[in-house]
PDB file of C-alpha atoms and ligand atoms in Angstrom:
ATOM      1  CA  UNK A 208      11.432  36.808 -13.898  1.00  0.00           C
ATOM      2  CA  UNK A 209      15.419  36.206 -14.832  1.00  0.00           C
ATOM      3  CA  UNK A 210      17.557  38.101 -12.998  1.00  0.00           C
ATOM      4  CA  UNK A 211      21.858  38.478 -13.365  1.00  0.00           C
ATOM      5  CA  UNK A 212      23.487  38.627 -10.131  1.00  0.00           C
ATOM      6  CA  UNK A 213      27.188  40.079 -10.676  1.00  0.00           C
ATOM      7  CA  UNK A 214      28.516  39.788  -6.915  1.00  0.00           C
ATOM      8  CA  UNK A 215      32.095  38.446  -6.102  1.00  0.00           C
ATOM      9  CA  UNK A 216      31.804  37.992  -2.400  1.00  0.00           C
ATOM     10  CA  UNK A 217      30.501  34.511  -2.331  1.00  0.00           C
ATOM     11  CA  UNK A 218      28.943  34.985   1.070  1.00  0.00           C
ATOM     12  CA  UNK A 219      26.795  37.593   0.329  1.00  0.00           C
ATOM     13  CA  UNK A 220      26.544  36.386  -3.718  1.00  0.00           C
ATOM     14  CA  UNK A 221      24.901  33.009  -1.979  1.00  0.00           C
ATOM     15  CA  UNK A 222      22.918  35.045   0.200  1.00  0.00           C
ATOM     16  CA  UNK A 223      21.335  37.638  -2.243  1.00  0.00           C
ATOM     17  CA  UNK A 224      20.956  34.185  -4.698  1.00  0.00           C
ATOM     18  CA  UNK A 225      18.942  32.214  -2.166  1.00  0.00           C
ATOM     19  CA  UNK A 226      16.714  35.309  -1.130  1.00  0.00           C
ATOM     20  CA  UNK A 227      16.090  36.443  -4.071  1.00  0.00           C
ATOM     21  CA  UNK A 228      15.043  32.815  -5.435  1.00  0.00           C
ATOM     22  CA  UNK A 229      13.039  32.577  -2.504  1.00  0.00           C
ATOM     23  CA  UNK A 230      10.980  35.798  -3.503  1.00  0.00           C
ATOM     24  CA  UNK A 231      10.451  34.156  -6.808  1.00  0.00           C
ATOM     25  CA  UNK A 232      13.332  35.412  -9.400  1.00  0.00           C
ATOM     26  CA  UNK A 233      15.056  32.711 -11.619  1.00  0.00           C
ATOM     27  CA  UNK A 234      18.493  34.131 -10.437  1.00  0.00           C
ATOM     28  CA  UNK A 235      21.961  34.069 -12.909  1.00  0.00           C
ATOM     29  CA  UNK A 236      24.922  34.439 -10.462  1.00  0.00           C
ATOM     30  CA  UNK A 237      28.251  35.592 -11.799  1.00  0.00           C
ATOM     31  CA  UNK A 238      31.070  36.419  -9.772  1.00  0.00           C
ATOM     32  CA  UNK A 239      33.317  38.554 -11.794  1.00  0.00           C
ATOM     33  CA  UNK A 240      32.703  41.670 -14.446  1.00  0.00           C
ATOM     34  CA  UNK A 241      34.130  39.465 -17.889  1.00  0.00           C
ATOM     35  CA  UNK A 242      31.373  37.082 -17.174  1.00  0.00           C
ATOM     36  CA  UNK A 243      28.904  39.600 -16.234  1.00  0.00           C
ATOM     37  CA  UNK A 244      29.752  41.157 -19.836  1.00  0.00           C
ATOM     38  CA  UNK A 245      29.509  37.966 -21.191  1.00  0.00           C
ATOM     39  CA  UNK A 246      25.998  36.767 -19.792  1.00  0.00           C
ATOM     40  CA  UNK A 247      24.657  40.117 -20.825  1.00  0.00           C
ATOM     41  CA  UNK A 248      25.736  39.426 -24.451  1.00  0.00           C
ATOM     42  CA  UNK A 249      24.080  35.830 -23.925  1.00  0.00           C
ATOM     43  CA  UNK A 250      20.879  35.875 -22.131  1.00  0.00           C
ATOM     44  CA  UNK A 251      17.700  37.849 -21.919  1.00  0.00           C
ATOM     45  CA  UNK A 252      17.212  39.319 -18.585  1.00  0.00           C
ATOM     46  CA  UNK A 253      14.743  41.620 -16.749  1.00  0.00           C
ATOM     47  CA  UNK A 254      16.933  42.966 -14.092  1.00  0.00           C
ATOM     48  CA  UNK A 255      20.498  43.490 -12.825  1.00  0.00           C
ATOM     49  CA  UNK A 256      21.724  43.362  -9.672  1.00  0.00           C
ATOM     50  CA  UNK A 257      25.503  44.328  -9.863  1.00  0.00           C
ATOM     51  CA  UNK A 258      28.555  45.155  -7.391  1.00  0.00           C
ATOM     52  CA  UNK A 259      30.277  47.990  -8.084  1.00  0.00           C
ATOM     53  CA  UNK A 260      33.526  46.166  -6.818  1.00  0.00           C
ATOM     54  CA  UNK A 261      33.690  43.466  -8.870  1.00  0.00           C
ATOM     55  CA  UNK A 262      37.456  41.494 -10.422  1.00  0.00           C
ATOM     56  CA  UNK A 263      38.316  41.473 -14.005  1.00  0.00           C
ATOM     57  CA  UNK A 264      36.178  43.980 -14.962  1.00  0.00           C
ATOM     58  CA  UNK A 265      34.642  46.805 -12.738  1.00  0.00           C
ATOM     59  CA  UNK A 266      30.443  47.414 -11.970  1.00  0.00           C
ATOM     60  CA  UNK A 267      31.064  50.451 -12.671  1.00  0.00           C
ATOM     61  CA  UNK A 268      32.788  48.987 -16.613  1.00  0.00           C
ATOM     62  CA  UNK A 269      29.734  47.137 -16.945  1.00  0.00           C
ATOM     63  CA  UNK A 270      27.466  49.416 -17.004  1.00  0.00           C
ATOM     64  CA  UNK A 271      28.914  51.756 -18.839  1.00  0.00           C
ATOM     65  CA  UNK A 272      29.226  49.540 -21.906  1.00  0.00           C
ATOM     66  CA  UNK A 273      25.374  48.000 -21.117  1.00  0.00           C
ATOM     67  CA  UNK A 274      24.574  51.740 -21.804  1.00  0.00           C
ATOM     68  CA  UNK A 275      26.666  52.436 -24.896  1.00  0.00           C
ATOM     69  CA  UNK A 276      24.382  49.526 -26.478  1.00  0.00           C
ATOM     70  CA  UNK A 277      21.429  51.544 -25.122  1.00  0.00           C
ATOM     71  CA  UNK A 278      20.167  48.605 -23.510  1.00  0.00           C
ATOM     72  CA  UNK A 279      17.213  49.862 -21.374  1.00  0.00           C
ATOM     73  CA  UNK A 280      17.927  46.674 -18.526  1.00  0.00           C
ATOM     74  CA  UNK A 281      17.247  48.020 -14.968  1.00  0.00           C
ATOM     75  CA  UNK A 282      20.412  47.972 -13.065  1.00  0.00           C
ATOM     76  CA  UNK A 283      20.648  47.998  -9.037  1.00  0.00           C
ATOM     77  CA  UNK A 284      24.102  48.591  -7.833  1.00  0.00           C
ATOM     78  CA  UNK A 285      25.634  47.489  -4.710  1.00  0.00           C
ATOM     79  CA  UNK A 286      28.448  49.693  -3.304  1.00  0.00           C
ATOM     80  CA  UNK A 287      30.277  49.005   0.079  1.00  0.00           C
ATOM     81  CA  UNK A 288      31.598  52.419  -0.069  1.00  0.00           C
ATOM     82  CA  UNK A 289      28.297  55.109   1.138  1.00  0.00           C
ATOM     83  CA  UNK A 290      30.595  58.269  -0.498  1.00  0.00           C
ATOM     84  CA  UNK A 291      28.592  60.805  -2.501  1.00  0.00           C
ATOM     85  CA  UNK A 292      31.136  60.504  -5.108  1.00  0.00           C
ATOM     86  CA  UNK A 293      30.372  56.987  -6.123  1.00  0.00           C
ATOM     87  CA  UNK A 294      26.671  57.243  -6.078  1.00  0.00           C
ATOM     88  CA  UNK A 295      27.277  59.822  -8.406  1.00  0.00           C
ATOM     89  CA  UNK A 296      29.511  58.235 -10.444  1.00  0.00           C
ATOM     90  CA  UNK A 297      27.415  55.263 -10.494  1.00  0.00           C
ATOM     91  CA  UNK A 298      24.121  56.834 -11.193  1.00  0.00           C
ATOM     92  CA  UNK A 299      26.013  58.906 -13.665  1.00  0.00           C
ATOM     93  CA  UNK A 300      27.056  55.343 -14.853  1.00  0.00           C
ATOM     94  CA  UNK A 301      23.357  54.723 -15.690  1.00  0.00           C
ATOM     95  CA  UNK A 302      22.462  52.919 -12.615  1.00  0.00           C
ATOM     96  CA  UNK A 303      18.645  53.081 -11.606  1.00  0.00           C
ATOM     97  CA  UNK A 304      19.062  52.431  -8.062  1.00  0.00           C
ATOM     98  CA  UNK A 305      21.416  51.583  -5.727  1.00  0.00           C
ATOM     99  CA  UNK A 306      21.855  50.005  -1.971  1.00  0.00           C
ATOM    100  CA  UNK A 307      24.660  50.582   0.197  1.00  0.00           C
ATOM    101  CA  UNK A 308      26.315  47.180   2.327  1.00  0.00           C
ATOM    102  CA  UNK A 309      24.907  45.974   4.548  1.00  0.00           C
ATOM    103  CA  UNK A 310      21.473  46.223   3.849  1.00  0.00           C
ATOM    104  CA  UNK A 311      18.222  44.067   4.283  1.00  0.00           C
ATOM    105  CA  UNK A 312      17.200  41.485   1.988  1.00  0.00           C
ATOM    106  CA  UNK A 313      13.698  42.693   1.927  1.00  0.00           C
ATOM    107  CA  UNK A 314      14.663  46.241   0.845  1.00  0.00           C
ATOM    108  CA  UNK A 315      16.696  44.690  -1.953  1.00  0.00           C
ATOM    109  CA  UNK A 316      13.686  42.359  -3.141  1.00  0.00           C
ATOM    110  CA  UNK A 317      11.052  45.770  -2.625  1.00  0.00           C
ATOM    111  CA  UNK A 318      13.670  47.959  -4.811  1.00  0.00           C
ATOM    112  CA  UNK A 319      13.889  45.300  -7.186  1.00  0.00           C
ATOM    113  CA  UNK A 320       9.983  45.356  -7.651  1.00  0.00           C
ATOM    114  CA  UNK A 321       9.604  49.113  -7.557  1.00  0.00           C
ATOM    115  CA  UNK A 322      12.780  48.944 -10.670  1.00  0.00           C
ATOM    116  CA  UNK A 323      10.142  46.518 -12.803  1.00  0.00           C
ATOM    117  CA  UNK A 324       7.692  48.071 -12.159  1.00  0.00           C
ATOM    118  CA  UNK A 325       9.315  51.384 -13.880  1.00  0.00           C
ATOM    119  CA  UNK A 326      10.273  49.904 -16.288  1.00  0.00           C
ATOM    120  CA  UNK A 327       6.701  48.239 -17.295  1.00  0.00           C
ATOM    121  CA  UNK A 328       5.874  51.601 -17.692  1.00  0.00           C
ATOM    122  CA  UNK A 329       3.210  51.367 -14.878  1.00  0.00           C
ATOM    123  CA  UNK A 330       2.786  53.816 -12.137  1.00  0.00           C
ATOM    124  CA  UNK A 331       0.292  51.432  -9.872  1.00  0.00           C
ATOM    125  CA  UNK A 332       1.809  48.497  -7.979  1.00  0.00           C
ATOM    126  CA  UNK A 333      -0.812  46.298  -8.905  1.00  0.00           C
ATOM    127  CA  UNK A 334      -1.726  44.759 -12.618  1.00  0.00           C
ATOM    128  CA  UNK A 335      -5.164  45.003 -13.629  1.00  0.00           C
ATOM    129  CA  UNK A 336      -6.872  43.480 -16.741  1.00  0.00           C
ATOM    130  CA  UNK A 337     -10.457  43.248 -16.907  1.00  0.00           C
ATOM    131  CA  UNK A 338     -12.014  41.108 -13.639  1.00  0.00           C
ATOM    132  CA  UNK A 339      -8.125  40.172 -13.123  1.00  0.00           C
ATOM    133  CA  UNK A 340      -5.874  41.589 -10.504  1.00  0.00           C
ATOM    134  CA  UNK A 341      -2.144  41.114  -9.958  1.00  0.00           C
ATOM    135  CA  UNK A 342       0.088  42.088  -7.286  1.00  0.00           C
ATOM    136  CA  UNK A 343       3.365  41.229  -7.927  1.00  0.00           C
ATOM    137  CA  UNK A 344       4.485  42.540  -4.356  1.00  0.00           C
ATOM    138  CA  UNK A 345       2.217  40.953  -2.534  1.00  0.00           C
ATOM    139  CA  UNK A 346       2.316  37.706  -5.380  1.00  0.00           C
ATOM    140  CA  UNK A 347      -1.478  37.634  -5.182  1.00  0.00           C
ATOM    141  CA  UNK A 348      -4.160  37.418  -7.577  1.00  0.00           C
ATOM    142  CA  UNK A 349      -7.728  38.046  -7.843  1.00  0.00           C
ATOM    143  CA  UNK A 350     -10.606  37.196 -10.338  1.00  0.00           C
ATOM    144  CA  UNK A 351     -13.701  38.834  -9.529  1.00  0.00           C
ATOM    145  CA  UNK A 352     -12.669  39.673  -6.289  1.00  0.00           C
ATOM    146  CA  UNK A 353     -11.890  36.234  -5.183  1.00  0.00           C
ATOM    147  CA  UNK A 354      -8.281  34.890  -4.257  1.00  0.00           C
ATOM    148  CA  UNK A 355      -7.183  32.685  -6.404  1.00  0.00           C
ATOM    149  CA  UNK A 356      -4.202  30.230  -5.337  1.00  0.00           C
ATOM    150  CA  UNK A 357      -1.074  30.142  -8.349  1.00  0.00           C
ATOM    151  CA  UNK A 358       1.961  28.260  -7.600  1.00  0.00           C
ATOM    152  CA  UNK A 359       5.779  30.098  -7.936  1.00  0.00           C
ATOM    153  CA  UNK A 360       5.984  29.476 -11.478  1.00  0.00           C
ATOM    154  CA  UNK A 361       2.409  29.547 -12.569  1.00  0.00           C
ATOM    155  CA  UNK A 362       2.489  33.379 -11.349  1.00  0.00           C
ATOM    156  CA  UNK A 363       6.053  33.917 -13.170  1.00  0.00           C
ATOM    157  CA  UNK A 364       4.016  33.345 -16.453  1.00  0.00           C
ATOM    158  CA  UNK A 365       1.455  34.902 -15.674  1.00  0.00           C
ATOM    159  CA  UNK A 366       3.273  38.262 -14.633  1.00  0.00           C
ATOM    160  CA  UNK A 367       5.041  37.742 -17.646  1.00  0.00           C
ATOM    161  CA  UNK A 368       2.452  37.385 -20.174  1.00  0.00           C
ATOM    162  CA  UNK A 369       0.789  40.526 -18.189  1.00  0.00           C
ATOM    163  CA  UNK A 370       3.959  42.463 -18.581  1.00  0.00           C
ATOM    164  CA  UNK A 371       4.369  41.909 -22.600  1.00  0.00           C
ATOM    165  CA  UNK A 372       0.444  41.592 -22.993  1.00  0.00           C
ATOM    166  CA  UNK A 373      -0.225  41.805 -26.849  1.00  0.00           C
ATOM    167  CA  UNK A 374       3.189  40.323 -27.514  1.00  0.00           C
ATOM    168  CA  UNK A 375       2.757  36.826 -28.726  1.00  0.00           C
ATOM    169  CA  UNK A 376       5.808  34.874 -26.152  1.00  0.00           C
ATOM    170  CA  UNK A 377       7.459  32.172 -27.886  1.00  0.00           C
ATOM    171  CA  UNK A 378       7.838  28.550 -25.162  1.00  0.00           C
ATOM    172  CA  UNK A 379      11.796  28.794 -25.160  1.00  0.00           C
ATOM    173  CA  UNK A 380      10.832  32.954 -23.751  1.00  0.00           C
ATOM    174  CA  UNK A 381       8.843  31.722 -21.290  1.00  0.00           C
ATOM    175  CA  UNK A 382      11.347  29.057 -19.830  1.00  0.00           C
ATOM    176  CA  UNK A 383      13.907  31.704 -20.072  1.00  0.00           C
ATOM    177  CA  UNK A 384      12.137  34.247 -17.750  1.00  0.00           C
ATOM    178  CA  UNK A 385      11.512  31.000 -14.951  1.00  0.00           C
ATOM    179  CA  UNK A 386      14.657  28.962 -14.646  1.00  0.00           C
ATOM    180  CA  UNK A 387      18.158  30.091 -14.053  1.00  0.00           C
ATOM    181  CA  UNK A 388      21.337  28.281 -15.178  1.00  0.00           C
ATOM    182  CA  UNK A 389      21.650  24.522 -13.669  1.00  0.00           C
ATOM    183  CA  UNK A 390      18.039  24.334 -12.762  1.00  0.00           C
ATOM    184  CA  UNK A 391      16.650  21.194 -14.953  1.00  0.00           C
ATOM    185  CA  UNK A 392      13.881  22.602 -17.236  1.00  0.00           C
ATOM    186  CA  UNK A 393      11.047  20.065 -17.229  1.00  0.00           C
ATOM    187  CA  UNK A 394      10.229  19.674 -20.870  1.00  0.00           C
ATOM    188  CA  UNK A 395       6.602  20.197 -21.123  1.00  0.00           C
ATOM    189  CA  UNK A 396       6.594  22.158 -18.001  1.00  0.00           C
ATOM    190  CA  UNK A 397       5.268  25.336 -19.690  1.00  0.00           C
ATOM    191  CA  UNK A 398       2.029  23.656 -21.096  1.00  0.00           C
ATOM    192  CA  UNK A 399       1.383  22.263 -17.868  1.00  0.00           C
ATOM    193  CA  UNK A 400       1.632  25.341 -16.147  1.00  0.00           C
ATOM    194  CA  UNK A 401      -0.605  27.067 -18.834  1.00  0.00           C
ATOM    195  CA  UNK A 402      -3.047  24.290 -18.155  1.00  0.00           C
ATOM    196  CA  UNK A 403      -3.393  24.846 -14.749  1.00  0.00           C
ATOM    197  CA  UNK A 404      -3.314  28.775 -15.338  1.00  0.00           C
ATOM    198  CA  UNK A 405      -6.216  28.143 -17.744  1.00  0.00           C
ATOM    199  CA  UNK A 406      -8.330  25.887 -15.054  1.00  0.00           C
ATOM    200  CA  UNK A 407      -7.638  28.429 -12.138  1.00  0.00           C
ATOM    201  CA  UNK A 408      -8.452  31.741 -14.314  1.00  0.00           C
ATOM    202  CA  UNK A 409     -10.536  30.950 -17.446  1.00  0.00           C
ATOM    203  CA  UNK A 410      -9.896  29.586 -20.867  1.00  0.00           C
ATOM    204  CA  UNK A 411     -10.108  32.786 -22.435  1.00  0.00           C
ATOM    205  CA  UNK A 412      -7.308  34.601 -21.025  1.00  0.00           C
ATOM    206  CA  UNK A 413      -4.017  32.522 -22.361  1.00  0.00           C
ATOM    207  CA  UNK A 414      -4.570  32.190 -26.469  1.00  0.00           C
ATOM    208  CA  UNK A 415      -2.145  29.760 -27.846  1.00  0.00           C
ATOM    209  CA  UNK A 416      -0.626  30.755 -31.277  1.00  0.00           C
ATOM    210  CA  UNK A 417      -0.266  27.286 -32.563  1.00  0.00           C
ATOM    211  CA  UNK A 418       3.886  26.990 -33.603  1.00  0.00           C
ATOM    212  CA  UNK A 419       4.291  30.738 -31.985  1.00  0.00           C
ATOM    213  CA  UNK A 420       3.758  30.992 -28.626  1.00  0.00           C
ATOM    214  CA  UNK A 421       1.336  32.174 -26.073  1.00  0.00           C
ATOM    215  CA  UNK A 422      -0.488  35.311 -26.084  1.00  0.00           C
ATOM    216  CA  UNK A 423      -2.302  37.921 -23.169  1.00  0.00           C
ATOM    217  CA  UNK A 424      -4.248  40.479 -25.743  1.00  0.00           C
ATOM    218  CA  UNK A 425      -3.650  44.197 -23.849  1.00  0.00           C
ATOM    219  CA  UNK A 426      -6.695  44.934 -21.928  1.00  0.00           C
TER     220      UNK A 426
HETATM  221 CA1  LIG B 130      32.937  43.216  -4.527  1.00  0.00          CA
END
């Protein structure tokens, strides 16, 4: 799951990075609004996490042109200022959430989870097709009933092909949604991961489209 980090204070920027990293998102980090803007206009992402307070070009700026395009990206602000004036302004701003400094890492990560789920339309936490069940909170899955054991980025595809089930997902989409800038993308690492995917949860489920992609059919 890619993820654009627009945070100037490079304390906290490093902080939320590594935590969020940690709890499985291929994070983007920018550090002032211009490059924000410019990532946006770049990259395919499935969340924002963005400081209101940013250089160059305000939070508040970015959003408010990320709206104009009526792009539908779920946006978390940060604010270090808990007035009711800015929550409305950023909310009016088309914000979907928003956390006040300081706040815990874990509420950020939970937020962040609750905002994808939203906007994958579903209502229940967990992901359920046929005798498979995912839990992206929890990063568990079952087949029958029975734990089965997926590495980081084994899960990543498989959440993602869950989440755009019955849209074929071309290789370079996949690698998109697991690795953030400067992290070395293995070349075949995508097969490989399908392979195991495919060993640890059935042949069936995964269809390649030979030259396409890879494809979950919708439940
Ligand atoms: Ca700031």
């Amino acid at each position: 799951m890619r993820l654009l980090l627009a945070e100037d204070d490079a304390l906290l920027g490093e902080g939320i990075r590594a935590g969020l990293a940690q709890a499985g998102f291929a994070v983007d980090w920018v550090k002032d609004g211009e490059q924000a803007r410019h990532a946006l206009d770049t990259e395919a992402y499935a969340l924002m996490v963005l400081d209101l307070g940013l250089p160059r070009l305000s939070g508040e700026e970015v959003l408010r042109r990320l709206r104009a395009k009526n792009d539908p990206l779920p946006v978390l602000l940060l604010t270090a200022r808990d007035t009711v004036a800015d929550r409305v302004k950023g909310l009016d701003a088309g914000a979907d959430d928003y956390l006040v400094k300081p706040f815990d890492l874990d509420e950020l990560t939970a937020r962040l989870r609750a905002l994808l789920r939203r906007s994958g339309g579903r209502a229940a936490p967990a992901i359920v097709h046929g005798a498979l069940r995912v839990d992206p909170a929890a990063h568990a899955v079952t087949l029958d009933g029975a734990p089965v054991d997926l590495a980081p980025k084994e899960f990543a595809i498989l959440l993602h092909l869950l989440e755009n089930a019955g849209r074929v997902q071309s290789r370079e989409q996949l690698e998109q949604s697991l690795y953030g800038w400067g992290e070395e993308v293995e070349s075949n690492a995508v097969e490989v991961h399908i392979h195991h995917l495919r060993k640890k949860l059935g042949a069936e489920l995964i269809r390649t489209l030979r030259g396409v992609g890879y494809l979950i059919d919708k439940p």
